[in-house]
CSV table of C-alpha atoms in Angstrom, one decimal:
chain,number,residue,atom,x,y,z
A,1,UNK,CA,96.9,109.4,44.4
A,2,UNK,CA,97.6,105.8,45.4
A,3,UNK,CA,94.6,103.5,45.9
A,4,UNK,CA,93.8,102.8,49.5
A,5,UNK,CA,95.3,105.9,51.1
A,6,UNK,CA,92.8,108.3,52.8
A,7,UNK,CA,92.2,111.6,51.2
A,8,UNK,CA,94.1,114.4,53.0
A,9,UNK,CA,91.3,116.8,54.3
A,10,UNK,CA,88.9,114.1,55.3
A,11,UNK,CA,91.6,112.1,57.0
A,12,UNK,CA,92.8,115.2,58.9
A,13,UNK,CA,89.2,115.9,60.0
A,14,UNK,CA,88.7,112.4,61.3
A,15,UNK,CA,92.1,112.6,63.1
A,16,UNK,CA,91.1,115.8,64.8
A,17,UNK,CA,87.8,114.3,65.8
A,18,UNK,CA,89.5,111.2,67.3
A,19,UNK,CA,92.0,113.4,69.2
A,20,UNK,CA,89.2,115.6,70.5
A,21,UNK,CA,87.3,112.5,71.7
A,22,UNK,CA,90.4,111.2,73.5
A,23,UNK,CA,90.9,114.6,75.1
A,24,UNK,CA,87.3,114.7,76.3
A,25,UNK,CA,87.6,111.2,77.7
A,26,UNK,CA,90.8,112.1,79.6
A,27,UNK,CA,89.2,115.3,81.0
A,28,UNK,CA,86.2,113.2,82.1
A,29,UNK,CA,88.3,110.6,83.9
A,30,UNK,CA,90.7,113.1,85.5
A,31,UNK,CA,88.0,115.6,86.5
A,32,UNK,CA,85.8,112.8,87.8
A,33,UNK,CA,88.6,111.4,89.9
A,34,UNK,CA,90.0,114.7,91.3
A,35,UNK,CA,86.6,116.3,92.1
A,36,UNK,CA,85.3,113.1,93.7
A,37,UNK,CA,88.2,112.7,96.1
A,38,UNK,CA,89.4,116.3,96.6
A,39,UNK,CA,87.3,116.8,99.8
A,40,UNK,CA,88.6,115.1,102.9
A,41,UNK,CA,85.8,114.2,105.3
A,42,UNK,CA,86.2,114.9,109.0
A,43,UNK,CA,85.8,112.4,111.8
A,44,UNK,CA,82.1,112.0,112.7
A,45,UNK,CA,80.9,112.8,116.2
A,46,UNK,CA,79.5,109.3,116.4
A,47,UNK,CA,83.0,107.8,116.0
A,48,UNK,CA,84.6,110.2,118.3
A,49,UNK,CA,82.1,109.3,121.0
A,50,UNK,CA,82.6,105.6,120.3
A,51,UNK,CA,86.4,105.4,120.4
A,52,UNK,CA,88.0,105.7,123.8
A,53,UNK,CA,91.8,105.0,123.9
A,54,UNK,CA,91.4,103.5,127.4
A,55,UNK,CA,89.4,100.6,125.9
A,56,UNK,CA,92.6,99.4,124.1
A,57,UNK,CA,94.1,98.6,127.5
A,58,UNK,CA,93.3,95.9,130.0
A,59,UNK,CA,94.6,94.7,133.4
A,60,UNK,CA,93.6,91.1,132.6
A,61,UNK,CA,95.3,88.6,130.4
A,62,UNK,CA,93.2,87.6,127.4
A,63,UNK,CA,92.8,84.3,125.5
A,64,UNK,CA,94.9,85.7,122.6
A,65,UNK,CA,98.6,85.5,122.3
A,66,UNK,CA,100.8,87.3,119.7
A,67,UNK,CA,104.2,87.8,118.2
A,68,UNK,CA,105.8,89.8,115.4
A,69,UNK,CA,106.9,88.0,112.2
A,70,UNK,CA,109.8,90.1,110.9
A,71,UNK,CA,111.7,88.0,108.4
A,72,UNK,CA,110.4,87.7,104.8
A,73,UNK,CA,111.3,84.0,104.6
A,74,UNK,CA,109.5,83.2,107.9
A,75,UNK,CA,106.6,85.3,106.7
A,76,UNK,CA,106.1,83.0,103.6
A,77,UNK,CA,106.7,79.8,105.6
A,78,UNK,CA,104.2,80.7,108.3
A,79,UNK,CA,101.6,81.5,105.6
A,80,UNK,CA,102.2,78.2,103.9
A,81,UNK,CA,102.0,76.3,107.2
A,82,UNK,CA,98.8,78.0,108.2
A,83,UNK,CA,97.2,77.1,104.8
A,84,UNK,CA,98.7,73.6,104.7
A,85,UNK,CA,97.4,72.7,108.1
A,86,UNK,CA,94.0,74.4,107.9
A,87,UNK,CA,91.1,71.9,108.3
A,88,UNK,CA,88.0,74.1,107.7
A,89,UNK,CA,88.7,77.5,106.2
A,90,UNK,CA,91.3,79.9,104.9
A,91,UNK,CA,90.7,83.6,104.3
A,92,UNK,CA,93.3,85.7,102.4
A,93,UNK,CA,92.9,89.4,101.9
A,94,UNK,CA,95.6,91.2,100.0
A,95,UNK,CA,96.2,94.5,98.2
A,96,UNK,CA,98.6,93.0,95.6
A,97,UNK,CA,98.9,89.3,94.5
A,98,UNK,CA,101.4,88.2,91.8
A,99,UNK,CA,102.0,84.8,90.2
A,100,UNK,CA,105.7,85.1,90.8
A,101,UNK,CA,107.8,82.6,92.8
A,102,UNK,CA,106.3,83.2,96.3
A,103,UNK,CA,102.9,84.0,94.7
A,104,UNK,CA,102.8,80.7,93.0
A,105,UNK,CA,103.7,79.0,96.2
A,106,UNK,CA,100.7,80.7,97.8
A,107,UNK,CA,98.4,79.8,94.9
A,108,UNK,CA,99.5,76.1,95.0
A,109,UNK,CA,99.0,76.0,98.8
A,110,UNK,CA,95.5,77.5,98.5
A,111,UNK,CA,94.6,75.1,95.7
A,112,UNK,CA,95.7,72.1,97.7
A,113,UNK,CA,93.8,73.3,100.7
A,114,UNK,CA,90.6,73.6,98.6
A,115,UNK,CA,91.1,70.1,97.2
A,116,UNK,CA,91.3,68.8,100.8
A,117,UNK,CA,87.8,70.2,101.4
A,118,UNK,CA,88.9,73.5,103.1
A,119,UNK,CA,86.7,76.5,102.3
A,120,UNK,CA,88.9,79.1,100.7
A,121,UNK,CA,87.9,82.7,100.3
A,122,UNK,CA,90.2,85.3,98.7
A,123,UNK,CA,89.9,89.1,98.5
A,124,UNK,CA,92.1,91.1,96.2
A,125,UNK,CA,92.1,94.8,95.2
A,126,UNK,CA,90.8,95.7,91.8
A,127,UNK,CA,94.0,97.4,90.7
A,128,UNK,CA,96.0,94.3,91.3
A,129,UNK,CA,93.4,92.1,89.6
A,130,UNK,CA,93.7,94.2,86.5
A,131,UNK,CA,97.5,94.2,86.5
A,132,UNK,CA,98.2,90.7,87.7
A,133,UNK,CA,95.2,88.4,87.7
A,134,UNK,CA,93.2,89.0,84.5
A,135,UNK,CA,94.5,86.7,81.8
A,136,UNK,CA,96.7,84.7,84.2
A,137,UNK,CA,96.2,81.0,83.9
A,138,UNK,CA,97.5,80.3,87.5
A,139,UNK,CA,94.8,82.5,89.0
A,140,UNK,CA,92.3,81.0,86.6
A,141,UNK,CA,93.3,77.5,87.8
A,142,UNK,CA,92.8,78.6,91.4
A,143,UNK,CA,89.4,80.3,90.7
A,144,UNK,CA,88.1,77.2,88.9
A,145,UNK,CA,89.0,74.8,91.8
A,146,UNK,CA,86.1,73.6,93.9
A,147,UNK,CA,85.8,75.2,97.4
A,148,UNK,CA,87.6,78.4,96.1
A,149,UNK,CA,85.8,81.8,95.8
A,150,UNK,CA,87.7,84.9,94.8
A,151,UNK,CA,86.2,88.4,95.0
A,152,UNK,CA,87.7,91.6,93.6
A,153,UNK,CA,87.3,94.8,95.5
A,154,UNK,CA,86.3,97.8,93.3
A,155,UNK,CA,87.4,96.8,89.9
A,156,UNK,CA,88.8,99.6,87.8
A,157,UNK,CA,86.1,101.1,85.6
A,158,UNK,CA,87.1,104.2,83.7
A,159,UNK,CA,83.4,105.0,83.1
A,160,UNK,CA,83.0,105.6,86.9
A,161,UNK,CA,86.1,107.6,87.9
A,162,UNK,CA,84.4,108.8,91.1
A,163,UNK,CA,85.0,105.2,92.4
A,164,UNK,CA,88.5,104.8,91.0
A,165,UNK,CA,90.7,105.7,94.0
A,166,UNK,CA,89.1,103.6,96.7
A,167,UNK,CA,91.5,100.7,97.2
A,168,UNK,CA,91.6,97.6,99.4
A,169,UNK,CA,94.9,97.9,101.3
A,170,UNK,CA,94.3,95.2,104.0
A,171,UNK,CA,96.7,92.2,104.3
A,172,UNK,CA,95.8,89.3,106.4
A,173,UNK,CA,95.3,85.5,106.5
A,174,UNK,CA,92.9,83.6,108.7
A,175,UNK,CA,93.2,79.8,109.2
A,176,UNK,CA,90.4,77.9,110.9
A,177,UNK,CA,89.0,79.5,114.1
A,178,UNK,CA,92.0,80.6,116.2
A,179,UNK,CA,94.9,81.7,114.1
A,180,UNK,CA,95.5,84.8,111.9
A,181,UNK,CA,98.4,86.8,110.5
A,182,UNK,CA,98.0,90.6,109.8
A,183,UNK,CA,100.4,93.3,108.7
A,184,UNK,CA,101.8,95.2,105.8
A,185,UNK,CA,103.0,92.5,103.4
A,186,UNK,CA,101.6,92.0,100.0
A,187,UNK,CA,101.5,88.6,98.4
A,188,UNK,CA,104.6,88.5,96.1
A,189,UNK,CA,108.3,88.1,96.1
A,190,UNK,CA,109.3,91.6,97.4
A,191,UNK,CA,107.6,90.8,100.7
A,192,UNK,CA,107.7,87.0,101.0
A,193,UNK,CA,110.5,84.5,100.8
A,194,UNK,CA,114.1,84.8,99.8
A,195,UNK,CA,113.8,86.5,96.4
A,196,UNK,CA,116.9,88.6,96.2
A,197,UNK,CA,115.5,92.1,96.1
A,198,UNK,CA,113.0,92.6,99.0
A,199,UNK,CA,111.1,95.2,100.9
A,200,UNK,CA,111.3,95.2,104.7
A,201,UNK,CA,107.9,94.8,106.4
A,202,UNK,CA,106.3,92.9,109.3
A,203,UNK,CA,103.2,91.0,110.4
A,204,UNK,CA,101.7,90.1,113.7
A,205,UNK,CA,100.8,86.4,114.3
A,206,UNK,CA,97.8,86.0,116.7
A,207,UNK,CA,96.9,82.7,118.3
A,208,UNK,CA,93.8,82.2,120.4
A,209,UNK,CA,93.8,79.5,123.0
A,210,UNK,CA,90.0,79.9,123.3
A,211,UNK,CA,88.7,81.1,119.9
A,212,UNK,CA,85.1,80.6,121.0
A,213,UNK,CA,85.7,83.3,123.7
A,214,UNK,CA,83.9,86.5,122.7
A,215,UNK,CA,86.9,88.4,123.8
A,216,UNK,CA,89.2,87.0,121.2
A,217,UNK,CA,90.2,89.5,118.5
A,218,UNK,CA,89.6,86.9,115.8
A,219,UNK,CA,85.9,87.9,116.0
A,220,UNK,CA,86.7,91.5,115.2
A,221,UNK,CA,88.6,90.5,112.1
A,222,UNK,CA,85.9,88.0,111.0
A,223,UNK,CA,83.3,90.7,111.3
A,224,UNK,CA,85.5,93.1,109.3
A,225,UNK,CA,86.1,90.6,106.6
A,226,UNK,CA,82.3,89.9,106.2
A,227,UNK,CA,81.7,93.7,105.9
A,228,UNK,CA,84.0,93.9,102.9
A,229,UNK,CA,83.2,90.5,101.4
A,230,UNK,CA,79.5,91.4,101.1
A,231,UNK,CA,79.9,94.8,99.5
A,232,UNK,CA,78.3,95.4,96.2
A,233,UNK,CA,81.7,96.6,95.0
A,234,UNK,CA,83.2,93.1,95.6
A,235,UNK,CA,82.6,91.1,92.4
A,236,UNK,CA,83.5,87.5,91.7
A,237,UNK,CA,86.7,86.7,89.8
A,238,UNK,CA,86.2,84.2,87.0
A,239,UNK,CA,88.4,82.5,84.5
A,240,UNK,CA,87.7,83.5,80.9
A,241,UNK,CA,85.9,80.8,78.9
A,242,UNK,CA,88.5,80.9,76.2
A,243,UNK,CA,91.3,80.2,78.6
A,244,UNK,CA,89.5,77.2,80.1
A,245,UNK,CA,88.6,75.7,76.8
A,246,UNK,CA,92.2,76.1,75.4
A,247,UNK,CA,93.5,73.7,78.1
A,248,UNK,CA,96.0,76.2,79.4
A,249,UNK,CA,94.2,76.5,82.7
A,250,UNK,CA,94.3,72.7,83.2
A,251,UNK,CA,98.0,72.7,82.4
A,252,UNK,CA,98.6,75.5,84.9
A,253,UNK,CA,96.6,73.5,87.5
A,254,UNK,CA,98.8,70.4,87.0
A,255,UNK,CA,101.9,72.5,87.3
A,256,UNK,CA,100.6,73.9,90.6
A,257,UNK,CA,99.9,70.4,91.9
A,258,UNK,CA,103.4,69.4,91.2
A,259,UNK,CA,104.7,72.6,92.6
A,260,UNK,CA,103.0,71.8,95.9
A,261,UNK,CA,104.4,68.3,96.1
A,262,UNK,CA,107.9,69.9,95.6
A,263,UNK,CA,107.0,72.5,98.2
A,264,UNK,CA,106.4,69.9,100.9
A,265,UNK,CA,110.1,68.9,100.5
A,266,UNK,CA,111.3,72.5,100.2
A,267,UNK,CA,109.3,73.8,103.1
A,268,UNK,CA,109.2,71.0,105.7
A,269,UNK,CA,107.6,73.5,108.1
A,270,UNK,CA,104.3,73.0,106.3
A,271,UNK,CA,104.0,69.6,107.9
A,272,UNK,CA,105.5,70.5,111.3
A,273,UNK,CA,103.2,71.2,114.2
A,274,UNK,CA,103.8,74.7,115.4
A,275,UNK,CA,104.3,75.6,119.1
A,276,UNK,CA,102.2,78.7,118.8
A,277,UNK,CA,102.1,79.1,122.6
A,278,UNK,CA,105.9,79.0,122.8
A,279,UNK,CA,106.3,81.4,119.8
A,280,UNK,CA,103.9,84.0,121.2
A,281,UNK,CA,103.5,86.4,124.2
A,282,UNK,CA,100.7,87.0,126.6
A,283,UNK,CA,98.3,89.7,125.5
A,284,UNK,CA,96.0,91.7,127.7
A,285,UNK,CA,93.9,93.1,124.8
A,286,UNK,CA,94.0,93.4,121.0
A,287,UNK,CA,91.9,96.0,119.3
A,288,UNK,CA,91.4,96.2,115.5
A,289,UNK,CA,91.3,99.7,114.0
A,290,UNK,CA,89.7,100.0,110.6
A,291,UNK,CA,88.6,102.7,108.1
A,292,UNK,CA,85.2,102.6,106.5
A,293,UNK,CA,85.0,100.0,103.7
A,294,UNK,CA,83.2,101.9,101.0
A,295,UNK,CA,85.0,103.1,97.9
A,296,UNK,CA,84.5,106.8,98.3
A,297,UNK,CA,86.4,109.4,100.4
A,298,UNK,CA,86.5,108.0,103.9
A,299,UNK,CA,86.4,109.6,107.3
A,300,UNK,CA,90.0,109.1,108.7
A,301,UNK,CA,89.1,106.7,111.5
A,302,UNK,CA,92.4,104.9,111.7
A,303,UNK,CA,94.5,108.0,111.8
A,304,UNK,CA,92.2,109.7,114.3
A,305,UNK,CA,92.4,106.6,116.6
A,306,UNK,CA,96.2,106.4,116.4
A,307,UNK,CA,96.5,110.1,117.3
A,308,UNK,CA,94.1,109.7,120.2
A,309,UNK,CA,96.1,106.8,121.5
A,310,UNK,CA,99.3,108.8,121.2
A,311,UNK,CA,97.8,111.9,122.8
A,312,UNK,CA,96.4,109.8,125.7
A,313,UNK,CA,99.9,109.1,127.1
A,314,UNK,CA,102.9,110.9,128.6
A,315,UNK,CA,105.2,108.0,127.6
A,316,UNK,CA,107.6,107.8,124.8
A,317,UNK,CA,106.3,107.2,121.3
A,318,UNK,CA,108.0,105.8,118.2
A,319,UNK,CA,106.4,105.8,114.8
A,320,UNK,CA,107.7,103.9,111.7
A,321,UNK,CA,106.2,104.7,108.3
A,322,UNK,CA,107.5,104.2,104.7
A,323,UNK,CA,106.4,107.7,103.7
A,324,UNK,CA,104.5,110.6,105.2
A,325,UNK,CA,102.1,112.8,103.3
A,326,UNK,CA,99.9,115.0,105.5
A,327,UNK,CA,97.4,117.8,105.2
A,328,UNK,CA,97.2,120.6,107.7
A,329,UNK,CA,94.9,118.7,110.1
A,330,UNK,CA,97.3,115.7,110.1
A,331,UNK,CA,100.3,118.0,110.8
A,332,UNK,CA,98.3,119.7,113.6
A,333,UNK,CA,97.4,116.3,115.1
A,334,UNK,CA,101.1,115.3,115.2
A,335,UNK,CA,101.8,118.6,116.9
A,336,UNK,CA,99.3,117.8,119.6
A,337,UNK,CA,100.9,114.4,120.1
A,338,UNK,CA,104.4,116.0,120.6
A,339,UNK,CA,103.0,118.5,123.1
A,340,UNK,CA,101.5,115.8,125.3
A,341,UNK,CA,103.9,112.8,125.2
A,342,UNK,CA,107.3,112.1,126.5
A,343,UNK,CA,109.6,111.9,123.4
A,344,UNK,CA,108.0,111.5,120.0
A,345,UNK,CA,110.1,110.2,117.2
A,346,UNK,CA,109.3,109.2,113.6
A,347,UNK,CA,111.4,107.2,111.2
A,348,UNK,CA,110.7,107.2,107.4
A,349,UNK,CA,112.8,106.5,104.3
A,350,UNK,CA,115.1,109.2,103.1
A,351,UNK,CA,114.4,110.6,99.6
A,352,UNK,CA,117.2,108.4,98.2
A,353,UNK,CA,116.0,105.3,100.0
A,354,UNK,CA,112.3,105.7,99.3
A,355,UNK,CA,110.7,103.3,96.8
A,356,UNK,CA,107.6,105.5,96.4
A,357,UNK,CA,108.3,108.4,94.1
A,358,UNK,CA,105.3,110.3,95.4
A,359,UNK,CA,106.3,109.8,99.0
A,360,UNK,CA,109.8,110.9,98.2
A,361,UNK,CA,108.7,114.0,96.4
A,362,UNK,CA,106.3,115.1,99.1
A,363,UNK,CA,108.9,114.5,101.9
A,364,UNK,CA,111.4,116.6,99.9
A,365,UNK,CA,108.9,119.4,99.6
A,366,UNK,CA,107.4,119.3,103.1
A,367,UNK,CA,110.1,118.1,105.4
A,368,UNK,CA,110.2,121.5,107.2
A,369,UNK,CA,106.4,121.3,108.0
A,370,UNK,CA,107.0,117.9,109.5
A,371,UNK,CA,109.8,119.2,111.7
A,372,UNK,CA,107.7,122.1,112.8
A,373,UNK,CA,105.3,119.7,114.5
A,374,UNK,CA,108.0,119.1,117.1
A,375,UNK,CA,108.5,115.4,116.3
A,376,UNK,CA,112.1,114.1,116.1
A,377,UNK,CA,112.6,112.7,112.6
A,378,UNK,CA,115.0,110.0,111.5
A,379,UNK,CA,115.7,109.0,107.9
A,380,UNK,CA,116.3,105.3,107.1
A,381,UNK,CA,119.4,104.8,104.9
A,382,UNK,CA,119.5,101.0,104.8
A,383,UNK,CA,119.7,100.8,101.0
A,384,UNK,CA,116.4,98.9,100.7
A,385,UNK,CA,113.0,100.6,100.9
A,386,UNK,CA,111.6,100.2,104.4
A,387,UNK,CA,107.9,99.3,104.3
A,388,UNK,CA,107.1,98.8,108.0
A,389,UNK,CA,104.1,100.5,109.5
A,390,UNK,CA,104.4,100.3,113.3
A,391,UNK,CA,104.0,102.4,116.5
A,392,UNK,CA,105.1,101.7,120.1
A,393,UNK,CA,103.7,103.6,123.0
A,394,UNK,CA,105.6,103.3,126.3
A,395,UNK,CA,106.3,99.7,127.3
A,396,UNK,CA,102.8,98.3,126.8
A,397,UNK,CA,101.3,99.2,123.4
A,398,UNK,CA,102.5,97.8,120.1
A,399,UNK,CA,100.7,98.7,116.9
A,400,UNK,CA,101.3,97.0,113.5
A,401,UNK,CA,99.3,96.9,110.3
A,402,UNK,CA,98.8,98.3,106.8
A,403,UNK,CA,98.4,102.1,107.6
A,404,UNK,CA,101.0,104.5,106.1
A,405,UNK,CA,101.1,108.0,107.6
A,406,UNK,CA,99.8,109.5,104.4
A,407,UNK,CA,96.6,111.0,103.0
A,408,UNK,CA,95.8,107.9,100.9
A,409,UNK,CA,95.8,105.6,104.0
A,410,UNK,CA,93.9,108.2,105.9
A,411,UNK,CA,91.1,109.0,103.4
A,412,UNK,CA,91.1,106.6,100.4
A,413,UNK,CA,92.1,103.1,101.3
A,414,UNK,CA,90.7,100.4,103.5
A,415,UNK,CA,93.3,100.0,106.3
A,416,UNK,CA,93.8,97.8,109.4
A,417,UNK,CA,96.0,98.3,112.4
A,418,UNK,CA,96.2,96.0,115.4
A,419,UNK,CA,96.6,97.7,118.8
A,420,UNK,CA,98.2,95.2,121.1
A,421,UNK,CA,98.4,95.7,124.8
A,422,UNK,CA,101.3,93.4,125.6
A,423,UNK,CA,104.7,94.1,127.2
A,424,UNK,CA,106.2,91.1,125.4
A,425,UNK,CA,105.0,92.1,121.9
A,426,UNK,CA,106.0,95.7,122.7
A,427,UNK,CA,109.5,94.7,123.7
A,428,UNK,CA,109.9,92.4,120.6
A,429,UNK,CA,108.6,95.1,118.2
A,430,UNK,CA,110.9,97.8,119.8
A,431,UNK,CA,113.9,95.4,119.2
A,432,UNK,CA,113.1,95.1,115.5
A,433,UNK,CA,112.5,98.8,115.1
A,434,UNK,CA,115.8,99.7,116.8
A,435,UNK,CA,117.7,97.6,114.3
A,436,UNK,CA,116.4,99.8,111.5
A,437,UNK,CA,116.9,103.0,113.5
A,438,UNK,CA,120.6,102.0,113.8
A,439,UNK,CA,120.8,102.5,110.0
A,440,UNK,CA,119.2,105.9,110.1
A,441,UNK,CA,120.3,109.5,110.4
A,442,UNK,CA,118.7,112.1,112.7
A,443,UNK,CA,117.3,115.2,110.9
A,444,UNK,CA,118.4,118.4,112.7
A,445,UNK,CA,116.8,120.8,110.2
A,446,UNK,CA,115.8,120.7,106.6
A,447,UNK,CA,119.4,120.4,105.4
A,448,UNK,CA,121.4,119.2,108.4
A,449,UNK,CA,121.8,115.7,109.8
A,450,UNK,CA,123.4,113.9,112.7
A,451,UNK,CA,125.0,110.9,111.0
A,452,UNK,CA,126.1,108.2,113.4
A,453,UNK,CA,129.4,106.4,112.9
A,454,UNK,CA,129.1,103.5,110.5
A,455,UNK,CA,126.0,104.9,108.7
A,456,UNK,CA,126.4,105.9,105.1
A,457,UNK,CA,123.8,108.2,103.5
A,458,UNK,CA,122.4,106.8,100.3
A,459,UNK,CA,123.3,108.6,97.1
A,460,UNK,CA,120.2,109.7,95.2
A,461,UNK,CA,120.5,109.0,91.5
A,462,UNK,CA,120.1,111.9,89.1
A,463,UNK,CA,117.1,110.1,87.6
A,464,UNK,CA,115.4,109.7,91.0
A,465,UNK,CA,116.1,113.2,92.1
A,466,UNK,CA,114.8,114.6,88.8
A,467,UNK,CA,111.6,112.5,89.1
A,468,UNK,CA,111.0,113.7,92.7
A,469,UNK,CA,111.5,117.3,91.7
A,470,UNK,CA,109.1,117.0,88.7
A,471,UNK,CA,106.5,115.4,91.0
A,472,UNK,CA,106.6,118.4,93.3
A,473,UNK,CA,104.9,120.3,90.5
A,474,UNK,CA,101.9,118.1,91.0
A,475,UNK,CA,101.9,118.3,94.8
A,476,UNK,CA,98.4,119.7,94.7
A,477,UNK,CA,97.3,116.2,93.9
A,478,UNK,CA,99.0,114.8,97.0
A,479,UNK,CA,95.6,113.6,98.4
A,480,UNK,CA,95.6,111.0,95.6
A,481,UNK,CA,99.2,109.8,96.0
């Protein structure tokens, strides 16, 4: 026997012991996750008594004005302008934050604001922090800048799987007292700027002429932010001591400073005074819908509120969602909407066009259930995954935010949707939604489509089709998808 090699029987015994330990750990994590989130809570009587769809309407013009930001390049530039012109505070909440091209632009702008004396607070989900921020010198440079505080919502902890699925899915920016941007865009290249590949999404820009007015929706968003920021599950993000002492963080900081100087030339909009009154439309009322902010299974307040709004009308309804994954209660809720409204239509990505493999798989399996609710279904075939989350009701109500029509958004994630009573915003949103609908096909039944002239159905690759079919075997886990 060669020196240094383990003896056969003892080595095999230790190997089996290690494999058994790994298997037990995996069972602990999987069982802890599945059992903790398998039960979907109902909507409490307290919330049902509190929420009245009529309170989302008003006959009077409010102090808020709003418009839809549809273009990815405009979305980045508007964020940079808001941060670049802030004088007192900036708040950024995002599900996903990368240090890619647009992400570095945002980091550089936030750092420059802090160095001007602006109070900068940043909230990021724990899954993104683990993937994108830990060990990243650019985020460390930002977190070590004076006047910057970063908190991470529900850091991933495999020892506590019963908390693992609660995610922060909110996306908004607040600048000073009377300006905020809220929608479905994450903070990286797919959603911001001109990066080649992109996801289509949208935000709403809200400008308050009298932010001190208690009726301004900015106060709803401020209160919501504080409720998340002060959670025990929101922990401070810090640079590792080793990274700071190595000098790499300092080098990253200098690079970001130079980047911002270059950005002032690249994005002249940063220094231009915005005509927010001219950009925006009159608003009668804005109502912020939100889920509970804890990390456990949540009562589905946002979904319930959206259904109540849609049930409370006889006007036409249009829903856009990237993917749709429903339980029986959600399907029944959609059935009630269809029974009471004028025409009810829903557009989602086709299986071939869907960037979410779980969403594509569930739609492949449950398309017939969706059609049985009575809703008219369109499949988007534009060739780029559509990420917009919006609803219009009649000619008055426009709804935009982060909520997908799926069980994760209903029961697991923090979510925000703005309900805007405004004919101007409603008309603007409908115009954008119709542009996407022009690249969609109408679903007649599970296998039959009405394909308009000029629209080409996307070919599903064999790899994507195989993946979607395999995932249908795990459809019983759809509440986690």
